[in-house]
Coordinates of C-alpha atoms in Angstrom, one line a residue:
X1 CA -11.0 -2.4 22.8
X2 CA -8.1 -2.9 24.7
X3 CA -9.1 -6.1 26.3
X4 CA -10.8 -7.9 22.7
X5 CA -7.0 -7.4 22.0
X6 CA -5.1 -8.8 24.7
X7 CA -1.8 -9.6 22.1
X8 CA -2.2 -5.7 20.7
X9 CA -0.8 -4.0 23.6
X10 CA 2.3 -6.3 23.8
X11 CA 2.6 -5.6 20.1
X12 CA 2.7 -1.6 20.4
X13 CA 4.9 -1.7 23.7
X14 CA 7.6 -3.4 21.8
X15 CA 6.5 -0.8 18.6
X16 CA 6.6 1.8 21.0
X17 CA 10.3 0.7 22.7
X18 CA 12.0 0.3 18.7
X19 CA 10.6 3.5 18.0
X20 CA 11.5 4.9 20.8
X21 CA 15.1 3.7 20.4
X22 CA 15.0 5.0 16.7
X23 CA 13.6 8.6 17.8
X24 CA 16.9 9.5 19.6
X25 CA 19.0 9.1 16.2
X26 CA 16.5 11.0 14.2
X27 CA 17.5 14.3 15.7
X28 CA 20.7 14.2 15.6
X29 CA 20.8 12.4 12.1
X30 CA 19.0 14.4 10.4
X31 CA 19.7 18.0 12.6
X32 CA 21.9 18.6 9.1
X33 CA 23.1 23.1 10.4
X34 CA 21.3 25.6 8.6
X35 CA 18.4 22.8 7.4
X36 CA 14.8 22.9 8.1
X37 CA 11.9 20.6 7.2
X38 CA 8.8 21.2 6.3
X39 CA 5.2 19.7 5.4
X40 CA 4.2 20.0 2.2
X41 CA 0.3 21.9 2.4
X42 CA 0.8 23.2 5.5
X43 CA 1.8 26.7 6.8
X44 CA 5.6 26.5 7.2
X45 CA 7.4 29.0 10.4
X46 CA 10.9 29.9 9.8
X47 CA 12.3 31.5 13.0
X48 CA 15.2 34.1 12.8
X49 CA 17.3 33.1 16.2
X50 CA 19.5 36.4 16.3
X51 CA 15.9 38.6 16.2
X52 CA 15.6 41.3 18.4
X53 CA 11.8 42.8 19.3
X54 CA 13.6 46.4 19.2
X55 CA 14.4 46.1 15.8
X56 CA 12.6 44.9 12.8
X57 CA 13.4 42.0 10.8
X58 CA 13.7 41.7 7.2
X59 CA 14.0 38.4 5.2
X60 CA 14.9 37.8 1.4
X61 CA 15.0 34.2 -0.2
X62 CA 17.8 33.3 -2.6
X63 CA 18.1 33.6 -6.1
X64 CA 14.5 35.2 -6.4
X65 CA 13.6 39.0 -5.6
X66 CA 10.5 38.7 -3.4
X67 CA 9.5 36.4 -0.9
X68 CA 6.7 33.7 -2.0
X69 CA 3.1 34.9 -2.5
X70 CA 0.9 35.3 1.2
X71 CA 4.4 35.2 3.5
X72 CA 4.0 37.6 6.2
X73 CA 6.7 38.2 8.8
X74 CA 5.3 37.8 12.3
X75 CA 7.8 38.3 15.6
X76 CA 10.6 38.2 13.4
X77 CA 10.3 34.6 11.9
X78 CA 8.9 34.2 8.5
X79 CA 5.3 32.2 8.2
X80 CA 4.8 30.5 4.0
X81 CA 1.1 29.9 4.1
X82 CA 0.0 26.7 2.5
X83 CA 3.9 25.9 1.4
X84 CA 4.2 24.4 -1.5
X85 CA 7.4 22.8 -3.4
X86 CA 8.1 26.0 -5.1
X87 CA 8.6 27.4 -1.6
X88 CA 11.9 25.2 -1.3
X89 CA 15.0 27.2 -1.1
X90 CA 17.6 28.9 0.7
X91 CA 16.0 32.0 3.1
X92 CA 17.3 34.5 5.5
X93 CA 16.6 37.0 7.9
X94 CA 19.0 40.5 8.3
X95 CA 18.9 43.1 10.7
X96 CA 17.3 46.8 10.1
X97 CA 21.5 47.9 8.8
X98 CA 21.1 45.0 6.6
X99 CA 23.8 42.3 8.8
X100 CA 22.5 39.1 8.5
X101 CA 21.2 37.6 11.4
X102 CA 21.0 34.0 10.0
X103 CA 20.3 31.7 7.3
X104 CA 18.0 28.3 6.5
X105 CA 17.9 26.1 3.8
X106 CA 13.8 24.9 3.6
X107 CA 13.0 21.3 2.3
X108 CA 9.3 20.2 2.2
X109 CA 7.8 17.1 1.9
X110 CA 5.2 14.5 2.7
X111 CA 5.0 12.2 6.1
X112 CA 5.5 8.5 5.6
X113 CA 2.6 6.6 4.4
X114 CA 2.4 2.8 5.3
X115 CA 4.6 0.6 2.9
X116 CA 4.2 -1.9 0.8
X117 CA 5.6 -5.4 2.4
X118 CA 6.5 -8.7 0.8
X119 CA 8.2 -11.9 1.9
X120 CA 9.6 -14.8 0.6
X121 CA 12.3 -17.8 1.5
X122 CA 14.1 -19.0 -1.1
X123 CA 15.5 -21.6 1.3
X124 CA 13.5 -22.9 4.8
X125 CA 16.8 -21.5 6.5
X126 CA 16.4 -17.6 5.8
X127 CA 13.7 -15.5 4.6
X128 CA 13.2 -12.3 3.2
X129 CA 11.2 -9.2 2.7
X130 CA 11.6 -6.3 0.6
X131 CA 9.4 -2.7 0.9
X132 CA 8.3 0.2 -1.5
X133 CA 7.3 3.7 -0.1
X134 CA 3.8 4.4 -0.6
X135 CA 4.0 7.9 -0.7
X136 CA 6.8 10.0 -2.3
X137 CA 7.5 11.8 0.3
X138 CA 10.6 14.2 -1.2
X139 CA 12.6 13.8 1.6
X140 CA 15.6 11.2 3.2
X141 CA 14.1 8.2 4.3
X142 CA 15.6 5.2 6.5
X143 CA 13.5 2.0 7.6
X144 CA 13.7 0.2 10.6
X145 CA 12.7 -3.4 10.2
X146 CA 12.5 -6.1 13.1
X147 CA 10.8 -9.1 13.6
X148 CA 9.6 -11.5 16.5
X149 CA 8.7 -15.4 16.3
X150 CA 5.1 -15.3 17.5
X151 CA 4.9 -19.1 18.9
X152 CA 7.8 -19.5 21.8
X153 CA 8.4 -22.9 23.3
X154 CA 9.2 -22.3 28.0
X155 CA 12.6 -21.8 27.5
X156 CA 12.7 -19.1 24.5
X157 CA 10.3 -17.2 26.7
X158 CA 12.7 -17.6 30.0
X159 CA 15.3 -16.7 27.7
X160 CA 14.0 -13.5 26.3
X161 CA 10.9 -11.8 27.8
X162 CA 10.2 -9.4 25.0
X163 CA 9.2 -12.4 22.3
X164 CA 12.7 -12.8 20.9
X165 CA 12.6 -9.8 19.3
X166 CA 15.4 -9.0 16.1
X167 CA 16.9 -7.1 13.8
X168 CA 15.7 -7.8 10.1
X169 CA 19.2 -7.1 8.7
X170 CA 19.5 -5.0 5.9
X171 CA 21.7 -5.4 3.1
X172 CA 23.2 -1.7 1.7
X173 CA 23.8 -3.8 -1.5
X174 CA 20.5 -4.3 -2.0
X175 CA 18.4 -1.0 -0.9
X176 CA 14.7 -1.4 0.1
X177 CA 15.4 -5.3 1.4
X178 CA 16.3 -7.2 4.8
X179 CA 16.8 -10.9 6.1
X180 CA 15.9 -12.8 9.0
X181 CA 18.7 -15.7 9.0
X182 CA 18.3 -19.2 11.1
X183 CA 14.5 -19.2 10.1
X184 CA 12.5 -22.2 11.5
X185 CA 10.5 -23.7 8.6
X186 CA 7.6 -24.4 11.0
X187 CA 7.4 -21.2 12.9
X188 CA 5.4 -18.3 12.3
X189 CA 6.9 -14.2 12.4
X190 CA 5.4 -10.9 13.0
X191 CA 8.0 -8.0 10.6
X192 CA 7.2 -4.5 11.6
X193 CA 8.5 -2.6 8.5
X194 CA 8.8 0.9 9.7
X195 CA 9.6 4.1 7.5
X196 CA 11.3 6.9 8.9
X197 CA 11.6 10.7 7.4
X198 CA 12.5 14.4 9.3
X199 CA 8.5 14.6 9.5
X200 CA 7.5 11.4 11.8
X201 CA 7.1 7.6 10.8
X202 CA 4.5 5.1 9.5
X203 CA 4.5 1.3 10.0
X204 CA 3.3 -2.1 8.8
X205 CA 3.2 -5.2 10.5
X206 CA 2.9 -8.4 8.5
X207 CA 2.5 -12.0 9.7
X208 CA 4.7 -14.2 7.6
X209 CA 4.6 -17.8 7.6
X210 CA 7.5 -20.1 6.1
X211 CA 5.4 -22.6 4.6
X212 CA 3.6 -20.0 2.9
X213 CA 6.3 -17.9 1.7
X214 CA 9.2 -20.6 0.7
X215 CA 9.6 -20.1 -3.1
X216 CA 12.4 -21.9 -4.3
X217 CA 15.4 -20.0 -6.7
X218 CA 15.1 -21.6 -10.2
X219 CA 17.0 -24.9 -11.2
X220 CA 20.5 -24.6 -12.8
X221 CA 22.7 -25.6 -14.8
X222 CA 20.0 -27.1 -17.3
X223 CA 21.3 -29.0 -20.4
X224 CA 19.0 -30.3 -23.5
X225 CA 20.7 -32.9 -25.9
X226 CA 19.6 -34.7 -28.8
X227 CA 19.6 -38.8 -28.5
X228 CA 21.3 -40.9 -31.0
X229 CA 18.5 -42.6 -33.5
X230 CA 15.4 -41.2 -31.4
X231 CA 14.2 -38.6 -33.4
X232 CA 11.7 -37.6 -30.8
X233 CA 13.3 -38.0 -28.4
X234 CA 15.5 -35.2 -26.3
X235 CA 17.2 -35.6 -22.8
X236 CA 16.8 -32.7 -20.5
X237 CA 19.1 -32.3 -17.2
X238 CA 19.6 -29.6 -14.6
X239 CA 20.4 -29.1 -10.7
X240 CA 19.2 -28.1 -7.6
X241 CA 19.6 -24.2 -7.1
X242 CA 22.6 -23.4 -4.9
X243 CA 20.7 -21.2 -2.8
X244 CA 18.4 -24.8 -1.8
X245 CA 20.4 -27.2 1.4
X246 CA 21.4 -30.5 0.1
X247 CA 19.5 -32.5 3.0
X248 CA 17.0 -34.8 2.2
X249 CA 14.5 -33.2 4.6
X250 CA 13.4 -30.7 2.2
X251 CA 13.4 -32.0 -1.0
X252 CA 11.8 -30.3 -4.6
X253 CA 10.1 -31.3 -7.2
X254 CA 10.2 -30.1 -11.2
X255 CA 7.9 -28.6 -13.8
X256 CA 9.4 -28.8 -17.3
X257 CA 7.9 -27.0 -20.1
X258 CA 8.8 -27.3 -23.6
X259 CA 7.8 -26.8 -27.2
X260 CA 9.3 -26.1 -31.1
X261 CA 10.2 -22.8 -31.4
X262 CA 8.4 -22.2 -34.1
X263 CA 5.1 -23.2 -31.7
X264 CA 3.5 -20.7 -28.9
X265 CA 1.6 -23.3 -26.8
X266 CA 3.8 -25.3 -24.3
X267 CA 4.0 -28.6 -23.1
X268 CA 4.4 -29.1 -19.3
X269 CA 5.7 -32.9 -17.2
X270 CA 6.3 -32.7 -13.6
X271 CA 8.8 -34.9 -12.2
X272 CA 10.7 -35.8 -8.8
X273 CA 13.8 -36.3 -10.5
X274 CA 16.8 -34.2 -11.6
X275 CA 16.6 -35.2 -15.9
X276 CA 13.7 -36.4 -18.0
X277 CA 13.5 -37.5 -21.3
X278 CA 10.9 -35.5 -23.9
X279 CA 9.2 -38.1 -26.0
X280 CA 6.9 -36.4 -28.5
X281 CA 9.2 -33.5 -29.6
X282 CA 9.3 -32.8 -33.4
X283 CA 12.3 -34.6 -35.2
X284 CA 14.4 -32.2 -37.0
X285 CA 13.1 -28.5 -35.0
X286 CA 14.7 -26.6 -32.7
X287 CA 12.8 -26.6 -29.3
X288 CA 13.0 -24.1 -25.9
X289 CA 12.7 -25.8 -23.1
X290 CA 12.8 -24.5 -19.2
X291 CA 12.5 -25.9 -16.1
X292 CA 11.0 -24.5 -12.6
X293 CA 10.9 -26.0 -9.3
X294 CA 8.8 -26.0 -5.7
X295 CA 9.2 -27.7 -2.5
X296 CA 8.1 -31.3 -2.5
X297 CA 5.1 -31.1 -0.3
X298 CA 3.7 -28.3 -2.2
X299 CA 3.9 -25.7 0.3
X300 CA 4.5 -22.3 -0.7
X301 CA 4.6 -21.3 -4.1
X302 CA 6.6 -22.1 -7.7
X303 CA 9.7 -20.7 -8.9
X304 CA 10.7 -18.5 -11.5
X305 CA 11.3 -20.2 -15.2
X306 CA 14.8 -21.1 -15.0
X307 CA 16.8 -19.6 -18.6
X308 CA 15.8 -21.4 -21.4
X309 CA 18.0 -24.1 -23.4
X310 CA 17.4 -25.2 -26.7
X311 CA 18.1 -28.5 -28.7
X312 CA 17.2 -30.2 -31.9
X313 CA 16.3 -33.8 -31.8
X314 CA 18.2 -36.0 -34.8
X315 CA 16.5 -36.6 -37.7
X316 CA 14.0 -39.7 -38.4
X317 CA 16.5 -42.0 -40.9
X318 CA 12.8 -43.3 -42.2
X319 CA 11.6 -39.6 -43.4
X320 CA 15.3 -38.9 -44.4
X321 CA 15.2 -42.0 -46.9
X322 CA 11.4 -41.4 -47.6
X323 CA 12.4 -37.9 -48.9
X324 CA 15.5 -39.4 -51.0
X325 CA 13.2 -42.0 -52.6
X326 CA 10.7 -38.9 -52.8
X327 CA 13.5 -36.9 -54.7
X328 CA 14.8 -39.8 -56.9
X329 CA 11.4 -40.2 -58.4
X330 CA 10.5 -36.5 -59.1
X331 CA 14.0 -37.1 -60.7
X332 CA 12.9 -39.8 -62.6
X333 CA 9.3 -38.5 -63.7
X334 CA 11.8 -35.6 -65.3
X335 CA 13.6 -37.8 -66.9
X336 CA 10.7 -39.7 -68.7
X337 CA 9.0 -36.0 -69.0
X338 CA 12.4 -35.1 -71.3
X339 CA 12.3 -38.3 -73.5
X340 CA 8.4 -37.9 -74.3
X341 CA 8.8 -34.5 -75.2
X342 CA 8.5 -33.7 -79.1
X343 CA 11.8 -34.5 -81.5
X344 CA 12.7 -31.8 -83.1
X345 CA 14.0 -33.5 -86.4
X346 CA 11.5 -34.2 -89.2
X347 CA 10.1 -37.6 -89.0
X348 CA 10.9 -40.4 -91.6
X349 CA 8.0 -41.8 -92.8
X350 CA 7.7 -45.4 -94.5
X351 CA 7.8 -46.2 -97.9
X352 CA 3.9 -46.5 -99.6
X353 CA 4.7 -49.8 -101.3
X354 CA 5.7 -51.2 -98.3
X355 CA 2.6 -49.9 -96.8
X356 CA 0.6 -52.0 -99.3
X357 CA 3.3 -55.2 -99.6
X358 CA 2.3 -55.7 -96.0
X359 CA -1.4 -55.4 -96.2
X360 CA -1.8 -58.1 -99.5
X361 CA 0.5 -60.3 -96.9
X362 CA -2.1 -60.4 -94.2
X363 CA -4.8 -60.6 -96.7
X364 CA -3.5 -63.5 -98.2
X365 CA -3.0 -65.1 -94.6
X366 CA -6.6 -64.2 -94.1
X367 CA -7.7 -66.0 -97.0
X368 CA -6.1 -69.3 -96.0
X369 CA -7.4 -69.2 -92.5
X370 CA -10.6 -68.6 -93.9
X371 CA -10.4 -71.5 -96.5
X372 CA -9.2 -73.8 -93.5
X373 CA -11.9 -73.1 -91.4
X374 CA -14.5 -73.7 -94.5
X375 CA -13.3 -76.8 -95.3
X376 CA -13.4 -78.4 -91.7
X377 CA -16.7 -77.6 -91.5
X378 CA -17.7 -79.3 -94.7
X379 CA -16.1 -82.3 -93.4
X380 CA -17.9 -82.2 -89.8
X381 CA -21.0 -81.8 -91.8
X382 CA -20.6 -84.5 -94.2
X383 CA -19.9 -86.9 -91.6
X384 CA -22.7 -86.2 -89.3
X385 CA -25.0 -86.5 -92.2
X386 CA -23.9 -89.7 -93.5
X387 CA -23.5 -91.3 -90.0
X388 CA -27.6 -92.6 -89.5
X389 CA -27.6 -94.7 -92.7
X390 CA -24.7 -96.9 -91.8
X391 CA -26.7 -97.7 -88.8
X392 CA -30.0 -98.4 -90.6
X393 CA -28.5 -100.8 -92.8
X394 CA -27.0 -102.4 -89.9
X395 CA -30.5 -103.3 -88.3
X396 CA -31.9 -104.5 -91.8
X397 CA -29.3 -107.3 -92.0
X398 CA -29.4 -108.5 -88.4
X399 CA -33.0 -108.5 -87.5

């Protein structure tokens, strides 16, 4: 197995030499006077230094009046079967007068299970990985967290034999996190996360490589405004995060997502450049808008939504005039509503006489019309009747 693996055993001699190194401190970090650890399930010894084989022992626990259930007393130290966290407390062991012989406070807990690791650069300087405990262990824990560039040109390895091996420094700020500054964007990293308790350690190595891991901060600094007489129209602005160099080498691009607030689905544009102007936003409603970013060659992965900003784009003058004609003619329509409605004052009817003094009028006038007519058409008779005997007579003279 050892030789399928030829890169393992250089990986667990250096595992082996940072444990090593952090195995001295653990004693006398942890040696806290009068303090003993134990594993939680298993049977749990505490020894009684000032016992003598001549005399018997007796031992009492703080705070309770007998010792836990199954605890026998062998040689003078005191054996918890199966200890459980119920066993934890303050115990100790007296002499057959009664003079105590010494005392130990007994904390129980789990070993270390392997963590959980993540990366990620928010820059292609400097990277980042932060850790949870997989195990509640119920006892002080410390990590140890290293890392080593696993591609080394001639001179790093002439330079440093052991695979320029470092400390992932962690931050006391910022508990259960470390960096690893002066990254090489093209390089690839072995971290060895390891976690440390009174009981032993557990590790997890994780290969980590930049191009994989960069995930830009979100943009800042972003600014939505309203443009004069473009009702759909809003201009949208922001910056590079801080966190990001201002080379040109490494540059981002945008994803800007928008919509009415009054509206659940977005609408997404991706751009290269720094602003962008929204063209189909909804004159007259408030809209959210947010902006992420990610490096320019698409390596790695998108960043968080920046905070959102909100604007309202001016209103269309066309629908603004449309609703004032729109209001003037509702007005109007009352208006001719109110002058068609009933009167209420009685209404003054004509005089009868009148009535009939009209009527003989345009009976008369009928009568001569009438009369006019008749006597046209006896005329237009007459002559059309009388007009082929003036021509007969004609031909009878001149034959």
């Amino acid at each position: 197995m050892r030789n399928s693996i030829p890169g393992l055993g250089r990986v667990m001699v250096f595992l082996a030499a940072a444990l090593a190194s952090a195995s001295f401190a653990i004693p006398e970090d942890w040696e806290e006077e009068g303090v003993q650890y134990g594993q939680l399930g298993t049977d749990v010894t505490l020894p009684c230094p000032g016992f003598h084989a001549s005399s018997p022992v007796r031992w009492r626990r703080a705070g309770a009046t007998a010792l836990p259930e199954g605890s026998a007393i062998q040689q003078g130290s005191l054996v918890l079967p199966s200890a459980s966290l119920a066993f934890v407390g303050a115990y100790s062991c007296h002499g057959e007068d009664g003079g105590l012989l010494h005392t130990v406070s007994l904390r129980l807990g789990h070993l270390p299970g392997v963590p959980f690791v993540s990366c990620r650069a928010s820059d292609y300087e400097n990277f980042s990985c932060s850790w949870t405990s997989s195990v509640e262990t119920f006892l002080p824990t410390r990590y140890i967290t290293t890392y080593r560039k696993k591609s080394l040109t001639g001179e790093e390895k002439r330079r440093n034999r052991n695979g320029h091996v470092g400390l992932c420094l962690q931050d006391p700020s910022r508990p259960g996190t470390c960096t690893v500054h002066r990254s090489e964007f093209w390089s690839s990293y072995r971290l060895n996360i390891t976690e440390v308790n009174p009981l032993g350690f557990s590790y997890r190595l994780l290969d980590v490589t930049m191009q994989a891991i960069i995930k830009p901060d979100p943009p800042e600094d972003l600014v939505v405004e309203p443009i004069p007489l473009a009702p759909r129209r809003l201009h949208v602005s922001w910056k590079y995060p801080s966190s990001w160099p201002k080379e040109p080498h490494f540059q981002l691009r945008f994803r800007l997502q928008y919509r009415p607030v009054i509206h659940r689905s977005w609408s997404v544009v991706e751009t290269v450049n720094l602003s962008e102007v929204i063209t189909d936003a909804f004159a007259g409603l408030e809209h959210v808008v947010q902006v992420s970013a990610k490096d320019f060659l698409d390596a790695g992965n998108w960043s968080e939504w920046s905070a959102e900003a909100r604007a309202t784009p001016v209103r269309d003058l066309a629908s603004t005039a449309s609703e004032e004609t729109t209001t003037d003619a509702r007005l109007e329509s009352l208006a001719e509503e109110s002058s068609q409605a009933p009167n209420p004052e009685p209404i003054n009817h004509s005089d009868p006489l009148e009535k009939m003094a009209v009527l003989v009028s345009l009976g008369i006038f009928a009568f001569f019309i009438l009369a006019a007519v008749l006597v046209i058409t006896i005329l237009i008779w007459e002559h059309w009747h009388s007009s082929p005997e003036d021509t007969t007579g004609y031909s009878m003279k001149h034959p």
